[in-house]
Amino acid sequence: MGGTTAALTAENVRKRYGRADALAGIDLTVPEGTVCGLLGPNGAGKTTAVRIFATLLRADAGRVTVAGHDVAADAARVRRCVGLAGQTPAVDEILDGRENLVMWGRLHHLTPAAARRRADELLDRFGLAEAGRKRVARYSGGMRRRLDLAASFVRAPRVLFLDEPTTGLDPRNRNEVWAAIRDLVAGGTTVLLTTQYLEEADRLAGQIVVLDRGRVIADDSPARLKSAVGGDRVEVVLCDPSDLAAATGVVARTTGAAPDVDAGELRVSAPVRDRIAALTAVLSGLADADVRVADAALRRPTLDEVFLRLTGHQAAEAA
Ligand SMILES: Nc1ncnc2c1ncn2[C@@H]1O[C@H](COP(=O)(O)OP(=O)(O)OP(=O)(O)O)[C@@H](O)[C@H]1O
Ligand SMILES: [Mg+2]
């Protein structure tokens, strides 16, 4: 296998539950050493796909290879080079956090000393240093989630599957998890993560694959995906309705784009390319025109907006 090997290939993968297609024939290629974000709303088929890729579930049709091995014909080989942190944590309640990680390290053939060292590193990394000696039964949901992620990081696998790694985590813990994922990728691991947050895929992934009702509806770089749905926007909310016309003029002139105006909310917005420059220009233009501003923001498109643009329907309807 050379440097151009794909870490994962999927061809026309189908999975049906009863009469409903969970996956209606998906194709996917993830190059080695990259991060792929599988993005989609509830029920899109993300977990089904990850479980098939990680050999936990058999596809009805199609072909999947992971690290060059066929998941159906060569499941044992695939299992040796993948790691998985599922949507529901799989840690042992009776043990404390540190014991869980040491046990995982031992299962992965680390020496006792190496397993303890790795456990302490990971507890630190995932903000669990203090909770390490507490029994997992007493952990909060977010703490369990982080411990489960830490367990999947004990031994850097060649390919790591993370099913919604940061759902339910607060912003600080989310950042810690993102940093840990980046470290792992820097060490050569390929990561496929599912998420419902465009921002998360945008921060981590070089490739975003959007799933909708079991189909791939987009497969592109974050930048191209966002520009396809309109990219970033600058948005201002005014204090005074009589300023609407003046503000619309300023926003149009400074961004060079046609603003959207919500007269009820006193909100004027427009697409921008250079985020900070545009915000600065809009605000100083409004100040020069004596327009009072109640709020100003730079907004990235949300997953809902991406969906609406790509599918013509809201994400929530797909569930
Ligand atoms: N064991 C099962 N039996 C029957 N239907 C299932 C089963 N597992 C999943 N499904 C259905 O398959 C579809 C895809 O589910 P899946 O769990 O893959 O979605 P998801 O994108 O992971 O959603 P979420 O964001 O809620 O985790 C859904 O319609 C779901 O109801
Ligand atoms: Mg899921």
mmCIF file of C-alpha atoms and ligand atoms in Angstrom:
data_model
loop_
_atom_site.group_PDB
_atom_site.id
_atom_site.type_symbol
_atom_site.label_atom_id
_atom_site.label_comp_id
_atom_site.label_asym_id
_atom_site.label_seq_id
_atom_site.Cartn_x
_atom_site.Cartn_y
_atom_site.Cartn_z
ATOM 1 C CA MET A 1 0.000 0.000 0.000
ATOM 2 C CA GLY A 2 1.456 3.369 -0.992
ATOM 3 C CA GLY A 3 0.872 6.871 0.320
ATOM 4 C CA THR A 4 -2.198 7.290 -1.817
ATOM 5 C CA THR A 5 -4.171 4.475 -0.185
ATOM 6 C CA ALA A 6 -7.655 5.444 0.832
ATOM 7 C CA ALA A 7 -8.305 4.864 4.536
ATOM 8 C CA LEU A 8 -11.906 4.127 3.659
ATOM 9 C CA THR A 9 -13.866 3.439 0.503
ATOM 10 C CA ALA A 10 -17.585 2.806 0.309
ATOM 11 C CA GLU A 11 -19.410 1.880 -2.864
ATOM 12 C CA ASN A 12 -23.161 1.847 -3.181
ATOM 13 C CA VAL A 13 -23.680 0.825 0.453
ATOM 14 C CA ARG A 14 -27.277 -0.003 1.326
ATOM 15 C CA LYS A 15 -28.995 -0.852 4.573
ATOM 16 C CA ARG A 16 -32.703 -1.302 5.015
ATOM 17 C CA TYR A 17 -34.750 -1.667 8.201
ATOM 18 C CA GLY A 18 -38.116 -3.163 7.363
ATOM 19 C CA ARG A 19 -39.314 -1.178 4.374
ATOM 20 C CA ALA A 20 -37.271 1.930 5.103
ATOM 21 C CA ASP A 21 -33.834 2.610 3.639
ATOM 22 C CA ALA A 22 -31.457 3.736 6.389
ATOM 23 C CA LEU A 23 -28.767 3.946 3.697
ATOM 24 C CA ALA A 24 -29.966 4.085 0.113
ATOM 25 C CA GLY A 25 -26.643 3.465 -1.638
ATOM 26 C CA ILE A 26 -23.841 5.711 -0.423
ATOM 27 C CA ASP A 27 -20.408 6.244 -1.981
ATOM 28 C CA LEU A 28 -17.519 7.681 -0.021
ATOM 29 C CA THR A 29 -13.724 7.870 -0.193
ATOM 30 C CA VAL A 30 -11.604 9.123 2.705
ATOM 31 C CA PRO A 31 -7.880 9.614 1.976
ATOM 32 C CA GLU A 32 -5.391 8.441 4.585
ATOM 33 C CA GLY A 33 -4.403 10.954 7.276
ATOM 34 C CA THR A 34 -7.434 13.195 6.786
ATOM 35 C CA VAL A 35 -10.600 14.026 8.727
ATOM 36 C CA CYS A 36 -13.954 13.408 7.110
ATOM 37 C CA GLY A 37 -17.059 14.915 8.678
ATOM 38 C CA LEU A 38 -20.280 13.003 8.090
ATOM 39 C CA LEU A 39 -22.918 15.622 8.633
ATOM 40 C CA GLY A 40 -26.655 15.166 8.838
ATOM 41 C CA PRO A 41 -29.772 15.578 10.963
ATOM 42 C CA ASN A 42 -31.390 12.922 13.175
ATOM 43 C CA GLY A 43 -32.153 9.783 11.241
ATOM 44 C CA ALA A 44 -29.997 10.662 8.217
ATOM 45 C CA GLY A 45 -28.086 7.385 8.498
ATOM 46 C CA LYS A 46 -24.836 8.533 10.162
ATOM 47 C CA THR A 47 -24.708 5.901 12.909
ATOM 48 C CA THR A 48 -25.774 3.174 10.488
ATOM 49 C CA ALA A 49 -22.889 4.112 8.184
ATOM 50 C CA VAL A 50 -20.322 4.236 11.004
ATOM 51 C CA ARG A 51 -21.466 0.876 12.383
ATOM 52 C CA ILE A 52 -21.095 -0.704 8.950
ATOM 53 C CA PHE A 53 -17.638 0.857 8.465
ATOM 54 C CA ALA A 54 -16.530 -0.392 11.914
ATOM 55 C CA THR A 55 -17.799 -3.973 11.168
ATOM 56 C CA LEU A 56 -20.515 -3.818 13.855
ATOM 57 C CA LEU A 57 -23.300 -4.054 11.299
ATOM 58 C CA ARG A 58 -23.524 -5.752 7.916
ATOM 59 C CA ALA A 59 -24.605 -3.821 4.853
ATOM 60 C CA ASP A 60 -27.341 -5.331 2.677
ATOM 61 C CA ALA A 61 -25.397 -4.450 -0.448
ATOM 62 C CA GLY A 62 -22.325 -2.583 -1.611
ATOM 63 C CA ARG A 63 -18.672 -2.758 -0.700
ATOM 64 C CA VAL A 64 -16.620 -1.108 2.047
ATOM 65 C CA THR A 65 -12.865 -1.223 2.579
ATOM 66 C CA VAL A 66 -11.065 0.156 5.617
ATOM 67 C CA ALA A 67 -7.261 0.440 5.508
ATOM 68 C CA GLY A 68 -7.389 -1.683 2.384
ATOM 69 C CA HIS A 69 -9.395 -4.558 3.930
ATOM 70 C CA ASP A 70 -12.925 -5.528 2.998
ATOM 71 C CA VAL A 71 -15.220 -5.106 6.039
ATOM 72 C CA ALA A 72 -17.359 -8.108 5.111
ATOM 73 C CA ALA A 73 -14.653 -10.553 4.031
ATOM 74 C CA ASP A 74 -11.902 -9.424 6.370
ATOM 75 C CA ALA A 75 -13.664 -8.084 9.472
ATOM 76 C CA ALA A 76 -11.008 -9.305 11.906
ATOM 77 C CA ARG A 77 -8.263 -7.443 10.017
ATOM 78 C CA VAL A 78 -10.384 -4.291 9.892
ATOM 79 C CA ARG A 79 -11.041 -4.466 13.638
ATOM 80 C CA ARG A 80 -7.312 -4.547 14.320
ATOM 81 C CA CYS A 81 -6.804 -1.155 12.707
ATOM 82 C CA VAL A 82 -9.909 0.768 13.738
ATOM 83 C CA GLY A 83 -11.134 2.468 16.886
ATOM 84 C CA LEU A 84 -14.684 3.549 17.622
ATOM 85 C CA ALA A 85 -16.337 5.861 20.085
ATOM 86 C CA GLY A 86 -20.026 5.245 19.690
ATOM 87 C CA GLN A 87 -22.969 7.494 20.372
ATOM 88 C CA THR A 88 -23.615 5.722 23.687
ATOM 89 C CA PRO A 89 -20.653 5.459 26.040
ATOM 90 C CA ALA A 90 -19.316 1.951 26.637
ATOM 91 C CA VAL A 91 -17.314 2.460 29.837
ATOM 92 C CA ASP A 92 -17.531 0.312 32.955
ATOM 93 C CA GLU A 93 -19.655 1.907 35.701
ATOM 94 C CA ILE A 94 -18.103 -0.030 38.585
ATOM 95 C CA LEU A 95 -14.558 1.114 37.876
ATOM 96 C CA ASP A 96 -13.268 4.611 38.294
ATOM 97 C CA GLY A 97 -12.241 6.639 35.260
ATOM 98 C CA ARG A 98 -8.558 5.922 35.568
ATOM 99 C CA GLU A 99 -9.105 2.191 36.028
ATOM 100 C CA ASN A 100 -11.221 2.149 32.884
ATOM 101 C CA LEU A 101 -8.442 3.719 30.842
ATOM 102 C CA VAL A 102 -5.743 1.485 32.341
ATOM 103 C CA MET A 103 -7.898 -1.534 31.509
ATOM 104 C CA TRP A 104 -8.276 -0.335 27.926
ATOM 105 C CA GLY A 105 -4.541 0.168 27.674
ATOM 106 C CA ARG A 106 -3.927 -3.361 28.964
ATOM 107 C CA LEU A 107 -6.462 -4.733 26.468
ATOM 108 C CA HIS A 108 -4.427 -2.978 23.803
ATOM 109 C CA HIS A 109 -1.269 -4.709 25.000
ATOM 110 C CA LEU A 110 0.363 -1.773 26.764
ATOM 111 C CA THR A 111 2.575 -2.693 29.727
ATOM 112 C CA PRO A 112 1.045 -1.838 33.128
ATOM 113 C CA ALA A 113 3.366 1.166 33.495
ATOM 114 C CA ALA A 114 2.651 2.402 29.961
ATOM 115 C CA ALA A 115 -1.098 1.902 30.463
ATOM 116 C CA ARG A 116 -1.018 3.984 33.663
ATOM 117 C CA ARG A 117 1.045 6.700 32.009
ATOM 118 C CA ARG A 118 -1.313 6.855 29.023
ATOM 119 C CA ALA A 119 -4.361 6.892 31.326
ATOM 120 C CA ASP A 120 -3.009 9.909 33.212
ATOM 121 C CA GLU A 121 -2.153 11.735 29.979
ATOM 122 C CA LEU A 122 -5.649 11.175 28.641
ATOM 123 C CA LEU A 123 -7.401 12.118 31.899
ATOM 124 C CA ASP A 124 -5.472 15.356 31.781
ATOM 125 C CA ARG A 125 -6.157 15.929 28.110
ATOM 126 C CA PHE A 126 -9.905 15.402 28.500
ATOM 127 C CA GLY A 127 -10.273 17.493 31.661
ATOM 128 C CA LEU A 128 -10.847 14.466 33.893
ATOM 129 C CA ALA A 129 -7.712 14.623 36.063
ATOM 130 C CA GLU A 130 -9.724 15.331 39.206
ATOM 131 C CA ALA A 131 -12.506 12.902 38.363
ATOM 132 C CA GLY A 132 -10.086 10.078 37.547
ATOM 133 C CA ARG A 133 -10.517 8.430 40.953
ATOM 134 C CA LYS A 134 -14.292 8.727 40.955
ATOM 135 C CA ARG A 135 -16.459 5.780 40.032
ATOM 136 C CA VAL A 136 -17.978 6.180 36.593
ATOM 137 C CA ALA A 137 -21.432 5.523 38.062
ATOM 138 C CA ARG A 138 -21.149 9.025 39.588
ATOM 139 C CA TYR A 139 -20.058 10.769 36.377
ATOM 140 C CA SER A 140 -22.245 13.311 34.599
ATOM 141 C CA GLY A 141 -23.256 12.612 30.997
ATOM 142 C CA GLY A 142 -20.532 14.909 29.651
ATOM 143 C CA MET A 143 -17.870 13.272 31.826
ATOM 144 C CA ARG A 144 -18.848 9.798 30.593
ATOM 145 C CA ARG A 145 -18.753 11.004 27.040
ATOM 146 C CA ARG A 146 -15.217 12.340 27.519
ATOM 147 C CA LEU A 147 -14.065 9.185 29.253
ATOM 148 C CA ASP A 148 -15.458 7.107 26.413
ATOM 149 C CA LEU A 149 -13.591 9.280 23.896
ATOM 150 C CA ALA A 150 -10.414 9.014 25.964
ATOM 151 C CA ALA A 151 -10.765 5.209 25.885
ATOM 152 C CA SER A 152 -10.902 5.254 22.083
ATOM 153 C CA PHE A 153 -7.689 7.337 22.086
ATOM 154 C CA VAL A 154 -5.703 4.965 24.331
ATOM 155 C CA ARG A 155 -3.909 3.460 21.376
ATOM 156 C CA ALA A 156 -3.929 5.601 18.236
ATOM 157 C CA PRO A 157 -5.683 3.430 15.653
ATOM 158 C CA ARG A 158 -5.093 3.772 11.934
ATOM 159 C CA VAL A 159 -8.700 4.773 11.407
ATOM 160 C CA LEU A 160 -10.883 6.195 14.157
ATOM 161 C CA PHE A 161 -14.670 6.478 13.960
ATOM 162 C CA LEU A 162 -16.289 9.008 16.266
ATOM 163 C CA ASP A 163 -20.073 9.089 16.368
ATOM 164 C CA GLU A 164 -21.141 12.580 17.468
ATOM 165 C CA PRO A 165 -18.088 13.056 19.696
ATOM 166 C CA THR A 166 -19.126 16.388 21.179
ATOM 167 C CA THR A 167 -22.901 16.161 21.426
ATOM 168 C CA GLY A 168 -23.869 17.223 24.944
ATOM 169 C CA LEU A 169 -20.477 18.704 25.829
ATOM 170 C CA ASP A 170 -20.051 22.292 26.977
ATOM 171 C CA PRO A 171 -17.947 24.638 24.804
ATOM 172 C CA ARG A 172 -14.746 24.199 26.832
ATOM 173 C CA ASN A 173 -14.907 20.420 26.712
ATOM 174 C CA ARG A 174 -15.801 20.563 23.046
ATOM 175 C CA ASN A 175 -12.581 22.487 22.423
ATOM 176 C CA GLU A 176 -10.551 19.903 24.371
ATOM 177 C CA VAL A 177 -12.009 17.105 22.288
ATOM 178 C CA TRP A 178 -11.282 18.993 19.064
ATOM 179 C CA ALA A 179 -7.659 19.510 20.161
ATOM 180 C CA ALA A 180 -7.280 15.823 21.012
ATOM 181 C CA ILE A 181 -8.649 14.849 17.593
ATOM 182 C CA ARG A 182 -6.197 17.208 15.884
ATOM 183 C CA ASP A 183 -3.283 15.659 17.825
ATOM 184 C CA LEU A 184 -4.328 12.210 16.770
ATOM 185 C CA VAL A 185 -4.543 13.233 13.118
ATOM 186 C CA ALA A 186 -1.125 14.892 13.336
ATOM 187 C CA GLY A 187 0.150 11.462 14.412
ATOM 188 C CA GLY A 188 -1.224 9.900 11.214
ATOM 189 C CA THR A 189 -4.661 8.614 12.236
ATOM 190 C CA THR A 190 -7.530 9.020 9.790
ATOM 191 C CA VAL A 191 -10.728 10.203 11.488
ATOM 192 C CA LEU A 192 -14.285 9.874 10.324
ATOM 193 C CA LEU A 193 -16.636 11.713 12.644
ATOM 194 C CA THR A 194 -20.358 12.232 12.508
ATOM 195 C CA THR A 195 -21.878 15.456 13.687
ATOM 196 C CA GLN A 196 -25.004 17.536 13.557
ATOM 197 C CA TYR A 197 -22.955 20.727 13.777
ATOM 198 C CA LEU A 198 -21.674 22.360 10.621
ATOM 199 C CA GLU A 199 -19.240 24.325 12.774
ATOM 200 C CA GLU A 200 -17.634 21.156 14.117
ATOM 201 C CA ALA A 201 -17.178 19.635 10.667
ATOM 202 C CA ASP A 202 -15.883 22.988 9.463
ATOM 203 C CA ARG A 203 -13.289 23.245 12.257
ATOM 204 C CA LEU A 204 -11.929 19.714 11.953
ATOM 205 C CA ALA A 205 -12.640 18.200 8.592
ATOM 206 C CA GLY A 206 -11.030 18.685 5.209
ATOM 207 C CA GLN A 207 -13.972 16.899 3.653
ATOM 208 C CA ILE A 208 -17.633 17.208 4.557
ATOM 209 C CA VAL A 209 -20.128 14.621 3.426
ATOM 210 C CA VAL A 210 -23.745 15.599 3.940
ATOM 211 C CA LEU A 211 -26.233 12.791 4.432
ATOM 212 C CA ASP A 212 -29.959 13.203 4.020
ATOM 213 C CA ARG A 213 -32.392 10.310 4.360
ATOM 214 C CA GLY A 214 -29.716 7.741 3.616
ATOM 215 C CA ARG A 215 -28.255 9.543 0.609
ATOM 216 C CA VAL A 216 -25.083 11.575 0.104
ATOM 217 C CA ILE A 217 -26.311 14.962 -1.047
ATOM 218 C CA ALA A 218 -22.939 16.770 -0.905
ATOM 219 C CA ASP A 219 -19.284 15.761 -0.640
ATOM 220 C CA ASP A 220 -16.904 18.697 -0.676
ATOM 221 C CA SER A 221 -14.419 20.848 1.217
ATOM 222 C CA PRO A 222 -15.927 22.996 3.995
ATOM 223 C CA ALA A 223 -15.074 26.189 2.120
ATOM 224 C CA ARG A 224 -16.780 25.103 -1.092
ATOM 225 C CA LEU A 225 -19.779 23.729 0.761
ATOM 226 C CA LYS A 226 -20.255 26.982 2.632
ATOM 227 C CA SER A 227 -19.799 29.141 -0.424
ATOM 228 C CA ALA A 228 -22.349 26.960 -2.216
ATOM 229 C CA VAL A 229 -24.874 27.803 0.486
ATOM 230 C CA GLY A 230 -23.954 31.469 0.575
ATOM 231 C CA GLY A 231 -21.020 31.568 3.004
ATOM 232 C CA ASP A 232 -20.660 33.934 5.944
ATOM 233 C CA ARG A 233 -23.009 36.838 6.592
ATOM 234 C CA VAL A 234 -22.765 40.071 8.474
ATOM 235 C CA GLU A 235 -25.884 40.972 10.384
ATOM 236 C CA VAL A 236 -26.890 44.151 12.230
ATOM 237 C CA VAL A 237 -29.943 44.867 14.342
ATOM 238 C CA LEU A 238 -31.011 48.503 14.559
ATOM 239 C CA CYS A 239 -32.412 50.483 17.479
ATOM 240 C CA ASP A 240 -34.683 52.687 15.445
ATOM 241 C CA PRO A 241 -37.076 51.700 12.579
ATOM 242 C CA SER A 242 -36.552 55.082 10.900
ATOM 243 C CA ASP A 243 -32.915 54.079 10.230
ATOM 244 C CA LEU A 244 -33.806 51.015 8.109
ATOM 245 C CA ALA A 245 -33.398 52.650 4.725
ATOM 246 C CA ALA A 246 -30.122 54.352 5.634
ATOM 247 C CA ALA A 247 -28.721 51.157 7.171
ATOM 248 C CA THR A 248 -29.688 49.090 4.141
ATOM 249 C CA GLY A 249 -27.835 51.593 1.963
ATOM 250 C CA VAL A 250 -24.707 51.415 4.135
ATOM 251 C CA VAL A 251 -24.702 47.603 4.225
ATOM 252 C CA ALA A 252 -25.206 47.403 0.448
ATOM 253 C CA ARG A 253 -22.407 49.884 -0.214
ATOM 254 C CA THR A 254 -19.867 48.366 2.230
ATOM 255 C CA THR A 255 -20.454 44.705 1.362
ATOM 256 C CA GLY A 256 -21.187 45.146 -2.348
ATOM 257 C CA ALA A 257 -24.077 42.693 -1.948
ATOM 258 C CA ALA A 258 -27.852 42.980 -1.870
ATOM 259 C CA PRO A 259 -28.920 42.988 1.805
ATOM 260 C CA ASP A 260 -31.771 40.963 3.277
ATOM 261 C CA VAL A 261 -34.011 43.209 5.340
ATOM 262 C CA ASP A 262 -36.280 42.001 8.111
ATOM 263 C CA ALA A 263 -38.266 45.143 8.921
ATOM 264 C CA GLY A 264 -40.108 43.549 11.857
ATOM 265 C CA GLU A 265 -36.876 42.576 13.642
ATOM 266 C CA LEU A 266 -35.003 45.689 12.394
ATOM 267 C CA ARG A 267 -32.391 43.283 11.031
ATOM 268 C CA VAL A 268 -30.222 43.925 7.958
ATOM 269 C CA SER A 269 -27.836 41.238 6.713
ATOM 270 C CA ALA A 270 -25.647 40.545 3.702
ATOM 271 C CA PRO A 271 -23.176 37.893 2.536
ATOM 272 C CA VAL A 272 -19.483 38.741 3.024
ATOM 273 C CA ARG A 273 -16.147 37.366 1.922
ATOM 274 C CA ASP A 274 -13.630 38.889 4.313
ATOM 275 C CA ARG A 275 -15.459 38.558 7.621
ATOM 276 C CA ILE A 276 -13.626 40.965 9.900
ATOM 277 C CA ALA A 277 -13.016 43.634 7.258
ATOM 278 C CA ALA A 278 -16.689 43.546 6.307
ATOM 279 C CA LEU A 279 -17.901 43.841 9.897
ATOM 280 C CA THR A 280 -15.551 46.761 10.526
ATOM 281 C CA ALA A 281 -16.626 48.536 7.340
ATOM 282 C CA VAL A 282 -20.333 48.039 8.047
ATOM 283 C CA LEU A 283 -20.056 49.304 11.636
ATOM 284 C CA SER A 284 -17.992 52.358 10.787
ATOM 285 C CA GLY A 285 -20.308 53.116 7.845
ATOM 286 C CA LEU A 286 -23.315 52.958 10.166
ATOM 287 C CA ALA A 287 -21.577 55.164 12.756
ATOM 288 C CA ASP A 288 -20.778 57.746 10.048
ATOM 289 C CA ALA A 289 -24.464 57.702 9.037
ATOM 290 C CA ASP A 290 -25.527 58.169 12.695
ATOM 291 C CA VAL A 291 -27.366 54.851 12.702
ATOM 292 C CA ARG A 292 -27.635 53.339 16.186
ATOM 293 C CA VAL A 293 -26.919 49.603 16.317
ATOM 294 C CA ALA A 294 -28.454 47.292 18.954
ATOM 295 C CA ASP A 295 -26.489 44.220 17.883
ATOM 296 C CA ALA A 296 -23.974 43.173 15.242
ATOM 297 C CA ALA A 297 -22.673 39.735 14.367
ATOM 298 C CA LEU A 298 -20.823 37.612 11.851
ATOM 299 C CA ARG A 299 -22.785 34.507 11.161
ATOM 300 C CA ARG A 300 -21.720 31.241 9.590
ATOM 301 C CA PRO A 301 -24.422 29.322 7.810
ATOM 302 C CA THR A 302 -26.046 26.773 10.090
ATOM 303 C CA LEU A 303 -26.661 23.137 9.214
ATOM 304 C CA ASP A 304 -30.307 24.076 8.761
ATOM 305 C CA GLU A 305 -29.387 26.633 6.129
ATOM 306 C CA VAL A 306 -27.055 24.196 4.372
ATOM 307 C CA PHE A 307 -29.871 21.695 4.276
ATOM 308 C CA LEU A 308 -32.468 24.088 3.097
ATOM 309 C CA ARG A 309 -30.211 25.133 0.251
ATOM 310 C CA LEU A 310 -29.142 21.623 -0.724
ATOM 311 C CA THR A 311 -32.454 19.836 -0.376
ATOM 312 C CA GLY A 312 -35.169 22.447 -0.451
ATOM 313 C CA HIS A 313 -36.472 21.143 2.880
ATOM 314 C CA GLN A 314 -35.670 21.826 6.529
ATOM 315 C CA ALA A 315 -33.330 19.450 8.365
ATOM 316 C CA ALA A 316 -36.015 18.683 10.941
ATOM 317 C CA GLU A 317 -38.344 17.300 8.275
ATOM 318 C CA ALA A 318 -35.792 14.648 7.340
ATOM 319 C CA ALA A 319 -36.117 12.904 10.694
HETATM 320 N N1 LIG B 1 -32.061 -1.087 14.630
HETATM 321 C C1 LIG B 1 -32.894 -0.370 13.864
HETATM 322 N N2 LIG B 1 -34.116 -0.836 13.542
HETATM 323 C C2 LIG B 1 -34.960 -0.128 12.766
HETATM 324 N N3 LIG B 1 -34.658 1.077 12.234
HETATM 325 C C3 LIG B 1 -33.470 1.599 12.520
HETATM 326 C C4 LIG B 1 -32.525 0.919 13.352
HETATM 327 N N4 LIG B 1 -31.412 1.681 13.450
HETATM 328 C C5 LIG B 1 -31.659 2.796 12.724
HETATM 329 N N5 LIG B 1 -32.884 2.765 12.163
HETATM 330 C C6 LIG B 1 -33.465 3.786 11.272
HETATM 331 O O1 LIG B 1 -32.537 4.071 10.252
HETATM 332 C C7 LIG B 1 -32.502 5.458 9.974
HETATM 333 C C8 LIG B 1 -31.083 5.974 10.162
HETATM 334 O O2 LIG B 1 -30.730 5.902 11.540
HETATM 335 P P1 LIG B 1 -29.329 6.329 12.117
HETATM 336 O O3 LIG B 1 -29.296 5.946 13.537
HETATM 337 O O4 LIG B 1 -28.271 5.783 11.223
HETATM 338 O O5 LIG B 1 -29.382 7.904 11.934
HETATM 339 P P2 LIG B 1 -28.393 9.024 12.505
HETATM 340 O O6 LIG B 1 -28.061 9.900 11.355
HETATM 341 O O7 LIG B 1 -27.291 8.394 13.249
HETATM 342 O O8 LIG B 1 -29.347 9.826 13.493
HETATM 343 P P3 LIG B 1 -28.986 10.590 14.888
HETATM 344 O O9 LIG B 1 -28.504 11.941 14.511
HETATM 345 O O10 LIG B 1 -30.308 10.674 15.574
HETATM 346 O O11 LIG B 1 -27.995 9.770 15.643
HETATM 347 C C9 LIG B 1 -33.516 6.105 10.896
HETATM 348 O O12 LIG B 1 -34.687 6.276 10.172
HETATM 349 C C10 LIG B 1 -33.699 5.101 11.995
HETATM 350 O O13 LIG B 1 -34.993 5.169 12.522
HETATM 351 MG MG MG B 2 -26.629 8.535 15.176
#
